[in-house]
Amino acid sequence: METTGAETMLKSQAVMAGQREFIFPAVKALYDEPVVIAEAEGVRVRDVDGKEYLDLFGGILTTSVGHCNPKVVARSQEQMARLGHTSTLYVTEPQVEAAQRLADIAPGQLSQTFFTNSGTEAIETAIHMACLHTDRTEIIALRQAYHGRSFLASNITAVSSWRPMASTFPGIKHTITPYEYRCPFKQPCDESCTDAFINDL
């Protein structure tokens, strides 16, 4: 049964109303009138109104091979039918196989993997490991970098729109992000830049 444009728009409005009512207000869409996405394939997404868009948002790493990639869908369905979830307290063949494949293509002596669930968790874990390994607590982060939404990760992030409050963790320093096109030092990009970056810290 086909729906009319008015009915579809009502569905879009209903979804947005549900977003406002049931989703925590800190979870904000990128636009004032966001697209309500219903489905996607490859590089295209379709909203609930049936309008199609070319997806140019490259920030979500899990879609770097395209939306609903047939190979990814097939392997995901196959794995979910065998074992949907377990803890790293147990050993699983797919995890070892993935780590081995990463070791095969990683440069130098990078031969072991620590899997995490998200970029934020990866940042937190990397900082934790670095502090334990060096016995130091100072952290240097780039001013234009985004690190995640956890408390520590948002403190490391210097961009105000991504960090709701001033940093409360001691030992966090922010340095200028290397960006030759809009370099604040207005000088040739050579070894002399090193001193400028150090002085900025």
CSV table of N, CA and C in Angstrom, one decimal, residues 26-126:
chain,number,residue,atom,x,y,z
A,26,ALA,N,21.1,16.2,25.1
A,26,ALA,CA,22.5,16.4,24.7
A,26,ALA,C,22.8,15.7,23.4
A,27,VAL,N,22.0,14.8,23.0
A,27,VAL,CA,22.2,14.1,21.7
A,27,VAL,C,21.6,14.9,20.6
A,28,LYS,N,22.4,15.7,19.9
A,28,LYS,CA,21.9,16.7,19.0
A,28,LYS,C,22.3,16.3,17.5
A,29,ALA,N,21.3,16.6,16.6
A,29,ALA,CA,21.6,16.3,15.2
A,29,ALA,C,22.5,17.5,14.7
A,30,LEU,N,23.1,17.3,13.5
A,30,LEU,CA,24.0,18.3,13.0
A,30,LEU,C,23.3,19.5,12.5
A,31,TYR,N,22.0,19.3,12.0
A,31,TYR,CA,21.3,20.4,11.5
A,31,TYR,C,20.0,20.7,12.3
A,32,ASP,N,19.5,21.9,12.1
A,32,ASP,CA,18.2,22.3,12.8
A,32,ASP,C,17.1,21.4,12.3
A,33,GLU,N,17.1,21.1,11.0
A,33,GLU,CA,16.0,20.3,10.4
A,33,GLU,C,16.7,19.1,9.8
A,34,PRO,N,17.1,18.1,10.6
A,34,PRO,CA,17.9,17.0,10.1
A,34,PRO,C,17.1,16.0,9.2
A,35,VAL,N,17.8,15.3,8.4
A,35,VAL,CA,17.2,14.3,7.5
A,35,VAL,C,16.9,13.1,8.4
A,36,VAL,N,15.7,12.6,8.2
A,36,VAL,CA,15.4,11.4,9.0
A,36,VAL,C,15.6,10.2,8.0
A,37,ILE,N,16.8,9.5,8.3
A,37,ILE,CA,17.2,8.5,7.4
A,37,ILE,C,16.5,7.2,7.6
A,38,ALA,N,16.1,6.6,6.5
A,38,ALA,CA,15.3,5.3,6.7
A,38,ALA,C,16.2,4.1,6.2
A,39,GLU,N,16.9,4.3,5.1
A,39,GLU,CA,17.7,3.2,4.6
A,39,GLU,C,18.9,3.7,3.8
A,40,ALA,N,19.8,2.9,3.5
A,40,ALA,CA,21.0,3.3,2.8
A,40,ALA,C,21.6,2.1,2.0
A,41,GLU,N,22.3,2.4,1.0
A,41,GLU,CA,23.1,1.4,0.2
A,41,GLU,C,24.2,2.1,-0.5
A,42,GLY,N,25.4,1.5,-0.3
A,42,GLY,CA,26.6,2.1,-1.0
A,42,GLY,C,26.9,3.5,-0.5
A,43,VAL,N,26.9,4.4,-1.4
A,43,VAL,CA,27.2,5.8,-1.0
A,43,VAL,C,25.9,6.7,-0.9
A,44,ARG,N,24.7,6.0,-1.0
A,44,ARG,CA,23.5,6.8,-1.0
A,44,ARG,C,22.6,6.5,0.2
A,45,VAL,N,21.9,7.5,0.8
A,45,VAL,CA,21.0,7.3,1.8
A,45,VAL,C,19.6,7.8,1.4
A,46,ARG,N,18.6,7.2,2.0
A,46,ARG,CA,17.2,7.6,1.6
A,46,ARG,C,16.5,8.0,2.9
A,47,ASP,N,15.7,9.1,2.8
A,47,ASP,CA,15.0,9.5,4.0
A,47,ASP,C,13.6,8.9,4.0
A,48,VAL,N,12.8,9.2,5.1
A,48,VAL,CA,11.5,8.6,5.2
A,48,VAL,C,10.5,9.2,4.2
A,49,ASP,N,10.9,10.3,3.5
A,49,ASP,CA,10.1,10.9,2.5
A,49,ASP,C,10.4,10.3,1.1
A,50,GLY,N,11.4,9.4,1.1
A,50,GLY,CA,11.8,8.7,-0.2
A,50,GLY,C,12.8,9.5,-1.0
A,51,LYS,N,13.3,10.6,-0.4
A,51,LYS,CA,14.3,11.4,-1.1
A,51,LYS,C,15.7,10.8,-0.9
A,52,GLU,N,16.5,10.8,-2.0
A,52,GLU,CA,17.8,10.2,-1.9
A,52,GLU,C,18.9,11.2,-1.8
A,53,TYR,N,19.9,10.9,-1.1
A,53,TYR,CA,21.1,11.8,-0.9
A,53,TYR,C,22.4,11.0,-1.1
A,54,LEU,N,23.4,11.8,-1.6
A,54,LEU,CA,24.7,11.2,-1.7
A,54,LEU,C,25.4,11.5,-0.4
A,55,ASP,N,25.8,10.4,0.3
A,55,ASP,CA,26.4,10.5,1.6
A,55,ASP,C,27.8,10.9,1.6
A,56,LEU,N,28.1,12.2,1.9
A,56,LEU,CA,29.5,12.7,1.9
A,56,LEU,C,30.0,12.8,3.3
A,57,PHE,N,29.4,12.2,4.3
A,57,PHE,CA,29.9,12.2,5.7
A,57,PHE,C,30.8,11.1,5.9
A,58,GLY,N,32.1,11.4,6.0
A,58,GLY,CA,33.1,10.4,6.1
A,58,GLY,C,33.6,10.1,7.5
A,59,GLY,N,32.9,10.6,8.5
A,59,GLY,CA,33.4,10.5,9.9
A,59,GLY,C,33.0,9.1,10.6
A,60,ILE,N,32.1,8.4,10.0
A,60,ILE,CA,31.7,7.1,10.6
A,60,ILE,C,32.5,6.0,10.0
A,61,LEU,N,33.5,5.5,10.7
A,61,LEU,CA,34.4,4.5,10.1
A,61,LEU,C,33.7,3.2,9.7
A,62,THR,N,32.7,2.9,10.4
A,62,THR,CA,32.0,1.6,10.1
A,62,THR,C,31.3,1.6,8.8
A,63,THR,N,31.2,2.7,8.1
A,63,THR,CA,30.6,2.7,6.8
A,63,THR,C,31.6,3.1,5.7
A,64,SER,N,32.9,2.9,6.0
A,64,SER,CA,33.9,3.3,5.0
A,64,SER,C,33.9,2.4,3.8
A,65,VAL,N,33.2,1.2,3.9
A,65,VAL,CA,33.1,0.4,2.7
A,65,VAL,C,31.7,0.5,2.1
A,66,GLY,N,31.0,1.5,2.5
A,66,GLY,CA,29.7,1.7,1.9
A,66,GLY,C,28.6,1.2,2.8
A,67,HIS,N,27.4,1.8,2.8
A,67,HIS,CA,26.3,1.3,3.6
A,67,HIS,C,25.8,-0.1,3.1
A,68,CYS,N,25.5,-0.9,4.0
A,68,CYS,CA,24.9,-2.2,3.7
A,68,CYS,C,25.7,-3.0,2.7
A,69,ASN,N,27.0,-2.9,2.8
A,69,ASN,CA,27.9,-3.7,1.9
A,69,ASN,C,27.6,-5.1,2.0
A,70,PRO,N,27.3,-5.8,0.8
A,70,PRO,CA,26.8,-7.1,0.8
A,70,PRO,C,27.7,-8.1,1.6
A,71,LYS,N,29.0,-8.0,1.4
A,71,LYS,CA,29.9,-8.9,2.1
A,71,LYS,C,29.9,-8.7,3.6
A,72,VAL,N,29.8,-7.4,4.0
A,72,VAL,CA,29.7,-7.2,5.5
A,72,VAL,C,28.4,-7.7,6.1
A,73,VAL,N,27.3,-7.5,5.3
A,73,VAL,CA,26.0,-8.0,5.8
A,73,VAL,C,26.0,-9.5,5.9
A,74,ALA,N,26.6,-10.1,4.9
A,74,ALA,CA,26.6,-11.6,4.9
A,74,ALA,C,27.4,-12.2,6.0
A,75,ARG,N,28.6,-11.6,6.2
A,75,ARG,CA,29.5,-12.1,7.3
A,75,ARG,C,28.9,-11.8,8.7
A,76,SER,N,28.2,-10.6,8.8
A,76,SER,CA,27.6,-10.3,10.1
A,76,SER,C,26.4,-11.2,10.4
A,77,GLN,N,25.6,-11.5,9.4
A,77,GLN,CA,24.5,-12.5,9.6
A,77,GLN,C,25.0,-13.9,10.0
A,78,GLU,N,26.1,-14.3,9.3
A,78,GLU,CA,26.7,-15.6,9.5
A,78,GLU,C,27.2,-15.7,11.0
A,79,GLN,N,27.9,-14.6,11.4
A,79,GLN,CA,28.5,-14.6,12.8
A,79,GLN,C,27.4,-14.6,13.8
A,80,MET,N,26.4,-13.7,13.6
A,80,MET,CA,25.3,-13.6,14.6
A,80,MET,C,24.5,-14.9,14.7
A,81,ALA,N,24.5,-15.7,13.7
A,81,ALA,CA,23.8,-17.0,13.8
A,81,ALA,C,24.6,-18.0,14.5
A,82,ARG,N,25.9,-17.7,14.7
A,82,ARG,CA,26.8,-18.7,15.4
A,82,ARG,C,27.0,-18.2,16.9
A,83,LEU,N,27.4,-16.9,17.0
A,83,LEU,CA,27.7,-16.4,18.3
A,83,LEU,C,27.6,-14.9,18.3
A,84,GLY,N,26.6,-14.4,18.9
A,84,GLY,CA,26.3,-12.9,18.8
A,84,GLY,C,27.1,-12.0,19.7
A,85,HIS,N,27.5,-12.5,20.9
A,85,HIS,CA,28.2,-11.7,21.8
A,85,HIS,C,28.9,-12.5,22.9
A,86,THR,N,30.1,-12.1,23.3
A,86,THR,CA,30.8,-12.7,24.4
A,86,THR,C,31.8,-11.7,24.9
A,87,SER,N,32.4,-12.0,26.0
A,87,SER,CA,33.4,-11.1,26.6
A,87,SER,C,34.8,-11.5,26.2
A,88,THR,N,35.7,-10.5,26.3
A,88,THR,CA,37.1,-10.9,26.1
A,88,THR,C,37.7,-11.7,27.2
A,89,LEU,N,36.9,-12.0,28.2
A,89,LEU,CA,37.4,-13.0,29.2
A,89,LEU,C,37.4,-14.4,28.6
A,90,TYR,N,36.8,-14.6,27.4
A,90,TYR,CA,36.9,-15.8,26.7
A,90,TYR,C,37.7,-15.6,25.4
A,91,VAL,N,38.1,-16.6,24.8
A,91,VAL,CA,38.9,-16.5,23.5
A,91,VAL,C,38.0,-17.0,22.4
A,92,THR,N,37.9,-16.2,21.3
A,92,THR,CA,37.1,-16.6,20.2
A,92,THR,C,38.0,-16.6,18.9
A,93,GLU,N,37.6,-17.5,18.0
A,93,GLU,CA,38.4,-17.6,16.8
A,93,GLU,C,38.3,-16.4,15.9
A,94,PRO,N,37.1,-15.7,15.7
A,94,PRO,CA,37.1,-14.5,14.9
A,94,PRO,C,37.9,-13.4,15.4
A,95,GLN,N,38.0,-13.2,16.7
A,95,GLN,CA,38.9,-12.1,17.2
A,95,GLN,C,40.4,-12.4,16.9
A,96,VAL,N,40.8,-13.6,17.1
A,96,VAL,CA,42.2,-14.0,16.8
A,96,VAL,C,42.5,-13.9,15.4
A,97,GLU,N,41.5,-14.3,14.5
A,97,GLU,CA,41.7,-14.2,13.1
A,97,GLU,C,41.8,-12.7,12.6
A,98,ALA,N,41.0,-11.9,13.2
A,98,ALA,CA,41.0,-10.4,12.8
A,98,ALA,C,42.4,-9.8,13.3
A,99,ALA,N,42.8,-10.2,14.5
A,99,ALA,CA,44.1,-9.7,15.0
A,99,ALA,C,45.3,-10.1,14.1
A,100,GLN,N,45.2,-11.4,13.7
A,100,GLN,CA,46.3,-11.9,12.8
A,100,GLN,C,46.3,-11.2,11.5
A,101,ARG,N,45.1,-10.9,10.9
A,101,ARG,CA,45.1,-10.2,9.6
A,101,ARG,C,45.6,-8.8,9.8
A,102,LEU,N,45.3,-8.1,10.9
A,102,LEU,CA,45.9,-6.8,11.1
A,102,LEU,C,47.4,-6.8,11.3
A,103,ALA,N,47.9,-7.9,12.0
A,103,ALA,CA,49.3,-8.0,12.1
A,103,ALA,C,50.0,-8.2,10.8
A,104,ASP,N,49.4,-8.9,9.9
A,104,ASP,CA,49.9,-9.2,8.6
A,104,ASP,C,50.1,-7.9,7.7
A,105,ILE,N,49.3,-6.9,8.0
A,105,ILE,CA,49.4,-5.7,7.1
A,105,ILE,C,50.0,-4.5,7.9
A,106,ALA,N,50.1,-4.6,9.2
A,106,ALA,CA,50.7,-3.5,10.0
A,106,ALA,C,52.2,-3.3,9.8
A,107,PRO,N,52.6,-2.1,9.8
A,107,PRO,CA,54.1,-1.9,9.6
A,107,PRO,C,54.9,-2.2,10.8
A,108,GLY,N,56.2,-2.4,10.6
A,108,GLY,CA,57.2,-2.6,11.7
A,108,GLY,C,56.8,-3.8,12.6
A,109,GLN,N,56.9,-3.5,13.9
A,109,GLN,CA,56.7,-4.5,14.9
A,109,GLN,C,55.3,-4.5,15.5
A,110,LEU,N,54.4,-3.8,14.8
A,110,LEU,CA,53.0,-3.8,15.3
A,110,LEU,C,52.3,-5.1,15.0
A,111,SER,N,52.3,-6.0,16.0
A,111,SER,CA,51.8,-7.4,15.7
A,111,SER,C,50.7,-7.8,16.7
A,112,GLN,N,50.3,-6.9,17.6
A,112,GLN,CA,49.3,-7.3,18.6
A,112,GLN,C,48.2,-6.2,18.6
A,113,THR,N,47.0,-6.6,18.8
A,113,THR,CA,45.8,-5.7,18.8
A,113,THR,C,45.1,-5.7,20.1
A,114,PHE,N,44.6,-4.5,20.5
A,114,PHE,CA,43.7,-4.4,21.6
A,114,PHE,C,42.4,-3.9,21.0
A,115,PHE,N,41.4,-4.7,20.9
A,115,PHE,CA,40.1,-4.3,20.3
A,115,PHE,C,39.3,-3.5,21.3
A,116,THR,N,38.6,-2.5,20.8
A,116,THR,CA,37.7,-1.7,21.6
A,116,THR,C,36.4,-1.5,20.8
A,117,ASN,N,35.4,-1.0,21.5
A,117,ASN,CA,34.0,-0.9,20.9
A,117,ASN,C,33.8,0.4,20.2
A,118,SER,N,34.7,1.4,20.4
A,118,SER,CA,34.4,2.7,19.8
A,118,SER,C,35.7,3.5,19.8
A,119,GLY,N,35.7,4.6,19.1
A,119,GLY,CA,36.8,5.5,19.1
A,119,GLY,C,37.1,6.1,20.4
A,120,THR,N,36.1,6.5,21.2
A,120,THR,CA,36.2,7.0,22.5
A,120,THR,C,36.9,6.1,23.4
A,121,GLU,N,36.5,4.8,23.4
A,121,GLU,CA,37.1,3.8,24.2
A,121,GLU,C,38.5,3.6,23.8
A,122,ALA,N,38.8,3.6,22.5
A,122,ALA,CA,40.2,3.5,22.0
A,122,ALA,C,41.1,4.6,22.6
A,123,ILE,N,40.6,5.8,22.6
A,123,ILE,CA,41.3,7.0,23.1
A,123,ILE,C,41.6,6.8,24.6
A,124,GLU,N,40.6,6.5,25.3
A,124,GLU,CA,40.7,6.3,26.8
A,124,GLU,C,41.7,5.2,27.1
A,125,THR,N,41.6,4.1,26.4
A,125,THR,CA,42.5,2.9,26.6
A,125,THR,C,43.9,3.3,26.3
A,126,ALA,N,44.1,4.0,25.1
A,126,ALA,CA,45.5,4.4,24.7
A,126,ALA,C,46.1,5.3,25.7
